[in-house]
Coordinates of C-alpha atoms in Angstrom, one line a residue:
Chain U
X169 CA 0.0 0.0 0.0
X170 CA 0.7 3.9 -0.1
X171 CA 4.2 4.0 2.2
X172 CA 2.6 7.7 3.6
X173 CA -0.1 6.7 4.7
X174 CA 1.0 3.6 6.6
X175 CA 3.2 5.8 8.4
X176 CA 0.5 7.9 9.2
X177 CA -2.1 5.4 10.0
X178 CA 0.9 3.3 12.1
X179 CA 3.3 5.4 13.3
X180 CA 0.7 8.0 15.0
X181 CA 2.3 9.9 17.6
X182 CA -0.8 12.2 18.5
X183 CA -2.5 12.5 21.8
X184 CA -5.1 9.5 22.1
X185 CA -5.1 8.3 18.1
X186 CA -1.5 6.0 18.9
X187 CA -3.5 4.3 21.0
X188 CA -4.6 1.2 18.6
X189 CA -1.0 1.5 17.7
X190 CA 1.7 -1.5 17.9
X191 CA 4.4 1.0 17.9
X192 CA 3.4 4.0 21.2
X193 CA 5.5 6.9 21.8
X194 CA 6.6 9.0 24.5
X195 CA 4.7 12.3 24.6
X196 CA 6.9 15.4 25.8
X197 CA 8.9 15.4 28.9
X198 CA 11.8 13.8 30.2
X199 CA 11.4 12.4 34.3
X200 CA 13.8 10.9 35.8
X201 CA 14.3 8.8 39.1
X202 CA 17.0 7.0 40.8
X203 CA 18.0 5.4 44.3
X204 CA 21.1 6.2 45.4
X205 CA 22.9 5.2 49.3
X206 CA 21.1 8.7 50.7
X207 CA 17.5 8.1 49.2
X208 CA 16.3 9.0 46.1
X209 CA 16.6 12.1 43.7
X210 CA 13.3 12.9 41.2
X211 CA 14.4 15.3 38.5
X212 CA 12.3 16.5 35.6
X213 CA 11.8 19.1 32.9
X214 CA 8.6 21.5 32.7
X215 CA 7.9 21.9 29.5
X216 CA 4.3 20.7 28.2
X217 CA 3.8 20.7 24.3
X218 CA 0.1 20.2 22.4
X219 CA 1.7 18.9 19.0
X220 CA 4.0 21.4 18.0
X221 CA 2.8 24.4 19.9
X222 CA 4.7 24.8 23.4
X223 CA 1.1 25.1 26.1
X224 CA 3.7 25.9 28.8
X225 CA 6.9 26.1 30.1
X226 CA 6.5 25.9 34.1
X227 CA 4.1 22.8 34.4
X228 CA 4.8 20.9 37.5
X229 CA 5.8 17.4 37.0
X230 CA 6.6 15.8 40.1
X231 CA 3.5 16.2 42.2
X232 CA 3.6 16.1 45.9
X233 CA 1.3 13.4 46.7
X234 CA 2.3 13.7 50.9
X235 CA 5.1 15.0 52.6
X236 CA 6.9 11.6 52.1
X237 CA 5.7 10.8 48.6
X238 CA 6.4 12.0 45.6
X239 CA 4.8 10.9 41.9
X240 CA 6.1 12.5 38.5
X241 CA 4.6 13.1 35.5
X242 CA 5.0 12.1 32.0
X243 CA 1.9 11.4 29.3
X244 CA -0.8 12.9 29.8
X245 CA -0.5 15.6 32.1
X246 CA -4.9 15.5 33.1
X247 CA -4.5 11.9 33.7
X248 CA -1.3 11.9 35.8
X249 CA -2.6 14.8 37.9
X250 CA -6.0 13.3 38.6
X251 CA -5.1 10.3 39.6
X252 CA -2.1 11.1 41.8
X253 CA -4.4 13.1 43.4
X254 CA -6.9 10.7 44.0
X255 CA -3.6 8.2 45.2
X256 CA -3.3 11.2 48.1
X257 CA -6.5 10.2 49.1
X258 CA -6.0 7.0 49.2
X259 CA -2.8 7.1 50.8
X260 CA -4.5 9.3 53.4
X261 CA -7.7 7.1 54.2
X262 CA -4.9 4.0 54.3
X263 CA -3.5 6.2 57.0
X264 CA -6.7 6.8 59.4
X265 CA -7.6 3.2 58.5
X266 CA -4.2 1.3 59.4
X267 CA -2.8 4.0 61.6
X268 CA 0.8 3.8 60.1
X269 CA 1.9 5.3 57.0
X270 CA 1.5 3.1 53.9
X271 CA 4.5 1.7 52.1
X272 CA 5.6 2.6 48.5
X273 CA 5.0 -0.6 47.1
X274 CA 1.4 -0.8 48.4
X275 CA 0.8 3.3 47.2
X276 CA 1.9 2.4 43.5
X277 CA 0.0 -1.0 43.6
X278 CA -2.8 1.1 44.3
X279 CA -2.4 3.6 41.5
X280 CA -2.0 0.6 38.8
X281 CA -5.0 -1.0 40.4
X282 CA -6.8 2.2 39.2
X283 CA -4.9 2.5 36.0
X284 CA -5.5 -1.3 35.2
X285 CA -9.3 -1.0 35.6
X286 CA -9.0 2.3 32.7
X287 CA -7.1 -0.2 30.7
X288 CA -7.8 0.4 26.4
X289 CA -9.5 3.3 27.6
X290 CA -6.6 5.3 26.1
X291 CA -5.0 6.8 29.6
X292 CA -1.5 8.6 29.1
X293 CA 0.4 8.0 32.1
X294 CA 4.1 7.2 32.5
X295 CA 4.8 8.0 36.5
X296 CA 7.1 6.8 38.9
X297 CA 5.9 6.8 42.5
X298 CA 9.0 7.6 44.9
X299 CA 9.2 7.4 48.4
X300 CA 10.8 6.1 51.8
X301 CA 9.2 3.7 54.2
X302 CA 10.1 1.2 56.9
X303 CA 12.1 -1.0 53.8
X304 CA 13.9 2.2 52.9
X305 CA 14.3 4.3 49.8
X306 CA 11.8 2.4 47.0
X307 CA 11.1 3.6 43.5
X308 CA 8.2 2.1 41.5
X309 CA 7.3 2.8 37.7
X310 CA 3.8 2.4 36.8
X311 CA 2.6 3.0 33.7
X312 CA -1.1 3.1 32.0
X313 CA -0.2 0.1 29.5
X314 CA -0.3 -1.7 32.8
X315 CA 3.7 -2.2 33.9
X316 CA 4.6 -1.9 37.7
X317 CA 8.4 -2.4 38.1
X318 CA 10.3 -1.4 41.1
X319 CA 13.9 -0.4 40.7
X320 CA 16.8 1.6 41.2
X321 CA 17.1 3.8 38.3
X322 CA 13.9 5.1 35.4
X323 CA 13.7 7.6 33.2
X324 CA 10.5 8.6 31.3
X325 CA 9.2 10.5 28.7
X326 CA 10.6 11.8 24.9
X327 CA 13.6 13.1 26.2
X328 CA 14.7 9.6 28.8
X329 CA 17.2 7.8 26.1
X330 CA 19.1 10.9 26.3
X331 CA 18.3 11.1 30.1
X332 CA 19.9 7.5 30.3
X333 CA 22.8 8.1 28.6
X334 CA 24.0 10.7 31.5
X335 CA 22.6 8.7 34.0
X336 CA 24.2 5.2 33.2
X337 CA 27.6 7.2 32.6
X338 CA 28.2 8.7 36.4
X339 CA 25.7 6.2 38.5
X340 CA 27.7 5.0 41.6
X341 CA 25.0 3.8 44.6
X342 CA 28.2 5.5 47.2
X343 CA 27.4 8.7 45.9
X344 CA 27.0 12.0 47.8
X345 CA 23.9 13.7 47.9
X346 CA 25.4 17.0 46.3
X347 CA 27.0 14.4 43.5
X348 CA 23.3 12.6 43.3
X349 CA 21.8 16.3 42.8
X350 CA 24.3 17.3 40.1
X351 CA 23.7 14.2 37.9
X352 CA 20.0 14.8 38.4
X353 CA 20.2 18.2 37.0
X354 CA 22.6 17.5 33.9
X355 CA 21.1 14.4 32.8
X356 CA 17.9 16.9 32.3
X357 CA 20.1 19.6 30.8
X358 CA 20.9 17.3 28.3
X359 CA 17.5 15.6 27.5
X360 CA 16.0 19.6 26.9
X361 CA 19.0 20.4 25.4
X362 CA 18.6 17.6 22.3
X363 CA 15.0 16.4 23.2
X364 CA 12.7 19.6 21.0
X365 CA 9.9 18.4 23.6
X366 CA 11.7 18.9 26.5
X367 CA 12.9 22.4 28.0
X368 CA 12.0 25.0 30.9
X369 CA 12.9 24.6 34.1
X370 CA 14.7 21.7 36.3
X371 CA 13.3 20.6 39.1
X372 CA 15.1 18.3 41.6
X373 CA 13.9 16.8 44.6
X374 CA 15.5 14.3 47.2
X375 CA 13.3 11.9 49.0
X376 CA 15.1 11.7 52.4
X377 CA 13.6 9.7 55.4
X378 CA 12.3 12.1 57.1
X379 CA 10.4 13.1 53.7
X380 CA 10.9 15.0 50.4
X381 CA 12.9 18.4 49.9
X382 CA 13.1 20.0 46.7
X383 CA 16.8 20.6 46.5
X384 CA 16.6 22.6 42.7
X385 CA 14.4 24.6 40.3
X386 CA 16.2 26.4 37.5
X387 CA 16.2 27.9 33.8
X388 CA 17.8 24.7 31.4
X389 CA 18.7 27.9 29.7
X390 CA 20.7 29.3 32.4
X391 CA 22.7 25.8 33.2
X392 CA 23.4 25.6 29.7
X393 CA 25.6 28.7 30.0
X394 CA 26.9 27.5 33.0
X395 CA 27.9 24.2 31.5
X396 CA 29.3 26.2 28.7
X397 CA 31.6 28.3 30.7
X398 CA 32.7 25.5 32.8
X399 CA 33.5 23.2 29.7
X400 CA 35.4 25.9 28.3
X401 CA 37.0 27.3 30.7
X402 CA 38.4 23.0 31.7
X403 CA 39.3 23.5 27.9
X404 CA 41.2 26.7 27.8
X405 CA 43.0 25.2 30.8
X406 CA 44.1 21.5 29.4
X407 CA 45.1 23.6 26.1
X408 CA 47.2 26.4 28.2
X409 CA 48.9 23.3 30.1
X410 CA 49.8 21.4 26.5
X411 CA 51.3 24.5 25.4
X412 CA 49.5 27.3 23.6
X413 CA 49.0 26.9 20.0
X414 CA 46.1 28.5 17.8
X415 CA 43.8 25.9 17.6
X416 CA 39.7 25.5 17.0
X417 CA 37.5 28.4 18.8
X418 CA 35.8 27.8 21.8
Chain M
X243 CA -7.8 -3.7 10.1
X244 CA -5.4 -3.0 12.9
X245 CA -5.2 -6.2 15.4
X246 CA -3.9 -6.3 19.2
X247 CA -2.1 -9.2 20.4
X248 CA -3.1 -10.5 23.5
X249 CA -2.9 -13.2 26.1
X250 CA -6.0 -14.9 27.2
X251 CA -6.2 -17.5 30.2
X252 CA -6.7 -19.9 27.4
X253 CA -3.7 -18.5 25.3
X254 CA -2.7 -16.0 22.8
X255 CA -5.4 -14.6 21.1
X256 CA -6.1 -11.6 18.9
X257 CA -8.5 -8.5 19.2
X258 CA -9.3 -7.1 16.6
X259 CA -9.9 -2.9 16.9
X260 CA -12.8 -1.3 15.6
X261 CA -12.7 0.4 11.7
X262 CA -14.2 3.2 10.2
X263 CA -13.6 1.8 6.7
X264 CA -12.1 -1.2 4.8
X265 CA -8.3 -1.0 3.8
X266 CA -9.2 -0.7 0.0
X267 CA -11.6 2.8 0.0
X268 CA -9.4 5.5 -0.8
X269 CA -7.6 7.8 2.2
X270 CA -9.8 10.7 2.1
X271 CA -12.4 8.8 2.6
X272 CA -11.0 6.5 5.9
X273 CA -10.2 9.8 7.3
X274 CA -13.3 11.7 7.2
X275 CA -15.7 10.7 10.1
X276 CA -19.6 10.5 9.4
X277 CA -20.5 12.4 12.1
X278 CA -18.6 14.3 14.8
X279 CA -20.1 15.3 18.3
X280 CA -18.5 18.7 18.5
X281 CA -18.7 21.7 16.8
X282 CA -16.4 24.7 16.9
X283 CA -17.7 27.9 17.5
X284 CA -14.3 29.6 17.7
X285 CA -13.3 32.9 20.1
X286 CA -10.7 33.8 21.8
X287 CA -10.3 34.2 25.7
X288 CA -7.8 35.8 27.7
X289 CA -7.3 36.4 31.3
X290 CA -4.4 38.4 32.9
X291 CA -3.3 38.7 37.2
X292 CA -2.5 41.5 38.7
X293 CA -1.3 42.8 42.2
X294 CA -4.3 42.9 43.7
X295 CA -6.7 43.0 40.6
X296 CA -7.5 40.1 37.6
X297 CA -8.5 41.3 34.0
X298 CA -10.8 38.6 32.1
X299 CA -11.6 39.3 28.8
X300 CA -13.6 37.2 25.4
X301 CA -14.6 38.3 22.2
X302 CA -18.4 38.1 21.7
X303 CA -18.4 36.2 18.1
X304 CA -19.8 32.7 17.7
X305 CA -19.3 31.4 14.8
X306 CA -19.3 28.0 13.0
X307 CA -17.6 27.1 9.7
X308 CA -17.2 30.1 8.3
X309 CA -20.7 31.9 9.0
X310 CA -21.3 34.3 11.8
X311 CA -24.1 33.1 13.6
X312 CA -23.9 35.9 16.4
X313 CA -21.8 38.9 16.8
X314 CA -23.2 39.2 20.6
X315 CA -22.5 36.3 22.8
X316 CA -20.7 36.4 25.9
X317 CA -17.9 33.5 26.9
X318 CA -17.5 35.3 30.3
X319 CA -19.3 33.5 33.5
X320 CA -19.2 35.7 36.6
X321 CA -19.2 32.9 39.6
X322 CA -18.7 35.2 42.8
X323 CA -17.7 38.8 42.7
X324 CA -14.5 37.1 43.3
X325 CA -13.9 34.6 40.3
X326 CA -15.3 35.3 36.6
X327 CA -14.8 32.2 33.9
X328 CA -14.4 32.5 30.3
X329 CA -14.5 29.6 27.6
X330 CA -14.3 29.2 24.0
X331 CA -14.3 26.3 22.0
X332 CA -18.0 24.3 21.2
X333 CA -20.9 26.4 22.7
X334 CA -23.0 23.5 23.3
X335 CA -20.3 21.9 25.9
X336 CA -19.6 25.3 27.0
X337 CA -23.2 26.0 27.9
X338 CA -23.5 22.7 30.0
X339 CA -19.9 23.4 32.1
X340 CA -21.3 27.1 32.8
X341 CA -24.6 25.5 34.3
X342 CA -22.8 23.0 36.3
X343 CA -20.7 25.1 37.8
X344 CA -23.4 27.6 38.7
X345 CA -25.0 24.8 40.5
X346 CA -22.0 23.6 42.1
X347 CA -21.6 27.6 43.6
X348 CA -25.4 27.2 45.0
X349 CA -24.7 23.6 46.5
X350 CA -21.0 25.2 48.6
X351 CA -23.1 28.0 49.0
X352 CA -25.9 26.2 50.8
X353 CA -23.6 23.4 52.4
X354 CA -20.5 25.7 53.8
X355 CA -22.1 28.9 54.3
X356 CA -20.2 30.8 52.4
X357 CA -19.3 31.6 48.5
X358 CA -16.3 29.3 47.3
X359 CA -13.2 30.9 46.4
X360 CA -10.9 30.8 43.4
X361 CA -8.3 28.3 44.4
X362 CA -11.5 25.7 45.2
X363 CA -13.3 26.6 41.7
X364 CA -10.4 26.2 39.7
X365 CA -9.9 22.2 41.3
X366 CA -14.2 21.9 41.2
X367 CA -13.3 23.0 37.4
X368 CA -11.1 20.7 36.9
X369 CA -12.7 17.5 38.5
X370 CA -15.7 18.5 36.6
X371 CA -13.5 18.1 33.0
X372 CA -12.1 15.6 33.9
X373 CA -15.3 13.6 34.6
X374 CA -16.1 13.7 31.1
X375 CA -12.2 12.0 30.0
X376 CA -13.7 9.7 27.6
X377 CA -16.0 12.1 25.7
X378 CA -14.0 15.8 26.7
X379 CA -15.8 18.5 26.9
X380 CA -14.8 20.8 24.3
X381 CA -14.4 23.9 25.9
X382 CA -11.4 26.1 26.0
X383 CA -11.4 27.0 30.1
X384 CA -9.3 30.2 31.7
X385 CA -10.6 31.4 35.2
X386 CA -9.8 34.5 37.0
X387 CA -10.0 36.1 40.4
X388 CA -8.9 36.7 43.4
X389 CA -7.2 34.3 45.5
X390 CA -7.4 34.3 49.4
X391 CA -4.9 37.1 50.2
X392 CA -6.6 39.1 47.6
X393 CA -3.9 38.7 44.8
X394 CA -4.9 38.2 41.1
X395 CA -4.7 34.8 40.2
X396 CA -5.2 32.7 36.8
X397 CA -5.3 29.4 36.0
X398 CA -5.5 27.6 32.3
X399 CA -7.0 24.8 31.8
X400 CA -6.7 21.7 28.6
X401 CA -9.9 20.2 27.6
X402 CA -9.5 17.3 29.9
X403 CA -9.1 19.3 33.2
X404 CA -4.9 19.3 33.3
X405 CA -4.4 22.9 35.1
X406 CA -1.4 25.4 36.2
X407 CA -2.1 28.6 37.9
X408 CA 0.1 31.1 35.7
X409 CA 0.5 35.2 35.6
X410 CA -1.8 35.2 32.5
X411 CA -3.5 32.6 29.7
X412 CA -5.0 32.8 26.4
X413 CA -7.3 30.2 24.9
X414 CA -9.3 29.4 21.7
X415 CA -8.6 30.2 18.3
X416 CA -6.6 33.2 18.5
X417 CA -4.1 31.3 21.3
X418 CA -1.3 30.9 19.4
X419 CA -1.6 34.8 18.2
X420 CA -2.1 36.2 21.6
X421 CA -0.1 34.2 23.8
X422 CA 3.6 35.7 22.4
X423 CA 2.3 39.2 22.5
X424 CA 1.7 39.0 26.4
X425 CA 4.5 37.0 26.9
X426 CA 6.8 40.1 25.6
X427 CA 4.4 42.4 27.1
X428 CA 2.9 41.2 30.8
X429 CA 5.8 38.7 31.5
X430 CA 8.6 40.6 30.0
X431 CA 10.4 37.3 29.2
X432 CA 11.2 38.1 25.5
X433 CA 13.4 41.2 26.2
X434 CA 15.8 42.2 28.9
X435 CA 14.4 45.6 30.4
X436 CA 13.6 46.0 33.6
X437 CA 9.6 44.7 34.1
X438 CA 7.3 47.7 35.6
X439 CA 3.9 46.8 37.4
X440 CA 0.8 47.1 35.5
X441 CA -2.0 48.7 37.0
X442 CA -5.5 47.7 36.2
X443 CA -6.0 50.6 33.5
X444 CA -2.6 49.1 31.8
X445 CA -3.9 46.3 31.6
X446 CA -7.2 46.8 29.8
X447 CA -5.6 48.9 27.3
X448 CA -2.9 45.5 27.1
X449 CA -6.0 43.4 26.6
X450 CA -7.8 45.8 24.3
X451 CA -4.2 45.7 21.7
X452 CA -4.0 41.9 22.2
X453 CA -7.5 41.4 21.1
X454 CA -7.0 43.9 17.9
X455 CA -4.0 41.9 17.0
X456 CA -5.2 38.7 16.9
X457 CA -8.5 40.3 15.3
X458 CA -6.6 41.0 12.5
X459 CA -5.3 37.3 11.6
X460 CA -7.8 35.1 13.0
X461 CA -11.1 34.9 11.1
X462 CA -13.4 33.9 14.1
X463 CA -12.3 36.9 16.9
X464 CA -13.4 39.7 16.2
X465 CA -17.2 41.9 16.9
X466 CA -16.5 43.0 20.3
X467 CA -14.8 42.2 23.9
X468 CA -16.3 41.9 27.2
X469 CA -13.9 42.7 29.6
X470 CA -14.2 42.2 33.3
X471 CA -12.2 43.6 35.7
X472 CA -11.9 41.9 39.1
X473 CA -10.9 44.1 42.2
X474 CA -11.7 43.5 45.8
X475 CA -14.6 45.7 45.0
X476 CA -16.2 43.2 43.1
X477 CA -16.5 42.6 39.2
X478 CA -16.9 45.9 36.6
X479 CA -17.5 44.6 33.2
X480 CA -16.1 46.6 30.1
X481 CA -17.3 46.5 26.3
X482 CA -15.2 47.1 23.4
X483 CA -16.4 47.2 19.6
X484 CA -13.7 45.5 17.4
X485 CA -13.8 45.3 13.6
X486 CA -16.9 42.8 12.3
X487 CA -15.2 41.5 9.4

């Protein structure tokens, strides 16, 4: 048949019509999550796009569920928001009910139950559910095609293989918090930096055991610059050291 | 004819997805539905927060296809003299929301004893959207008022109830024509002098250009703009002719 519009009948990326689709893709964002010895840090962009139109650059994607658990956001953003909220609620009545705070496996089962029961109703939601209980740290992905996976280290959304590539390069479980922070906030430099779906702001929280602490919200634009300077002026540096020919500008 | 794999207690098994039409009718025609639930009756709505004031504005133009049917009807819903909604998108749906809503404001009213205040209506507004997920009601949402300490406050809504409160929104058909204007000229994020703050007269006269502009290049704003102005005095509505072409 006509190779244009098998693409276009196939290879959909629009809100709700990839749904039917063998082949899904990300919608904007990049989200990431990882465990680490000191808890866990959540980083993520805030850029929301409706096809090619940017609707905003300051959306809130990691959404505070409780003081000690924290969901992200990636897909659709009406769907995530919704029913992490609703999970609050849940979380809370588990709390009146049980009179101890519920654990993060049990807070992201509940949110897949939810999402399972929705299933082929064409949901958007790519979250992981981050938090610390009596097992410690734990990070759970839950997604509205039905996946629950706990783990160490996720990133979702368009811009994550980029995300993952920055990640999987300076991961160590020993490292220090400020370390933790800092590969947070470049592995989302570099996702809005290639990623045309990703940009804004960078927002980084750590999810300590007393709770959550948002430890970073800046300007991608501003810590490209910053990156910049720093990678030149390492550059400038090496080059002076070698001995200073005329060589490629900076 | 698209079909799922899937596993069954029994085995793999395969689903097949519904079809408009068969693989061999030509493209234009697979694409075109029969019949589509919504109409768009275009209009543009804007909504701007201020120190201690909130400008909501809509053109008055409904239109559908490209007829006029009415150069004189208002997107703006006063709630309270504290929180004023305007929509744009498919009149029908926007008609419904507006009731609801209303109802909703009697029902706090009665139950709490007291009028509900724009941080609760912009949540109520977007439970209420995001009750209808799997048939979205097509309305275009920004509200605007005052929040508890009296500051101006916006929020901007999708059509499935996803909302940020923001410094100022724009929605419908002339979005993408407004938006870049206010963000050079409320937010001052498109240039690097130093940002002065608007007073409520500034504002109007902001809205008023904005709604000109996108006059000009959008075919369905145009006829005239309510403008409300929300102060801790209550809600002073404004209205400004535009050109009817």
């Amino acid at each position: 048949a006509d190779p244009a519009t098998f693409c276009r009948t196939n290879f959909s990326t629009a809100y709700h019509k990839d749904n039917n689709q063998e082949l899904k893709f990300n919608k904007g964002t990049t989200t990431l999550a990882f465990k680490f010895d000191h808890g866990i840090i959540v980083a993520v962009d805030s850029r929301s796009t409706m096809g090619s139109y940017i609707g905003s650059q300051t959306v809130k994607k990691v959404i505070e569920i409780n003081p000690y658990l924290l969901g992200t956001m990636a897909g659709g953003a009406a769907d995530c928001s919704y029913w992490e909220r609703r999970l609050g609620m849940q979380c809370r009545l588990y709390e009146l009910r049980n009179k101890e705070r519920i654990s993060v496996a049990a807070a992201s089962r509940l949110l897949w139950n939810t999402v399972t029961s929705y299933r082929g109703y064409g949901l958007s939601m790519g979250t992981m559910v981050a938090g610390w209980d009596k097992t410690g740290p734990q990070l759970y992905y839950v997604d509205s095609d039905g996946s629950r996976l706990g783990g160490n280290l996720f990133s979702v959304g368009s811009g994550s293989t980029y995300a993952y590539g920055i990640l999987d390069t300076g991961y160590r479980a020993d490292m220090t918090p400020e370390e933790a922070i800092e590969l947070g906030k470049r592995a989302i430099y570099h996702a809005t930096h290639r990623d045309a779906y990703s940009g804004g702001t960078c927002n980084v929280y750590h999810v300590q055991e007393q709770g959550w602490v948002k430890v970073f919200a800046g300007d991608v634009n501003d810590m490209h610059y910053a990156y910049a300077a720093e990678r030149d002026a390492d550059t400038a540096a090496r080059r002076a050291a070698a001995g200073g020919e005329e060589k490629m500008e900076l | 004819m698209a079909q799922l794999p899937m596993w069954t207690s029994e085995g793999p098994a395969l689903v097949k997805t519904m079809e408009v039409e068969s693989e061999s009718v030509s493209n234009a025609a697979m694409q075109a539905p029969r019949w589509s639930p919504y109409d768009f009756n275009g209009g543009t709505t804007i909504a701007i927060a201020g120190e201690d004031f909130c400008v909501v504005a809509g053109d008055t133009r409904l239109s559908t296809g490209y007829s006029i049917l009415s150069r004189n009807v208002s997107k703006l819903l006063k709630l309270s003299d504290q929180t004023v909604l305007a929509s744009a998108g498919c009149l029908a749906d926007i008609t419904q929301l507006h009731q609801r809503l209303q109802a909703h404001m009697q029902f706090y009213r009665q139950r709490h004893g007291g009028i509900m205040g724009t941080t609760s209506m912009a949540q109520l507004l977007s439970n209420t959207l995001y009750g209808r997920r799997f048939f979205p009601c097509y309305a275009f949402n920004v509200l605007g008022g005052l929040d508890a300490e009296g500051k101006g406050a916006v929020y901007s809504y999708d059509a499935i109830g996803s909302f940020e409160r923001v410094p100022y929104s724009a929605s419908g058909s002339g979005q993408s024509l407004m938006i870049p204007l206010l963000d050079n000229l409320v937010q001052f994020k498109t240039r690097t002098d130093p940002k002065p703050v608007l007073a409520a007269t500034d504002v109007v006269s902001l809205v008023k250009d904005a709604f000109i502009t996108a006059g000009e290049r959008d075919i369905y704003t145009g006829d005239q703009i309510e403008i409300a102005v929300i102060t801790s005095e209550g809600v002073a509505v404004e209205v400004f002719a535009l050109k009817a072409d």
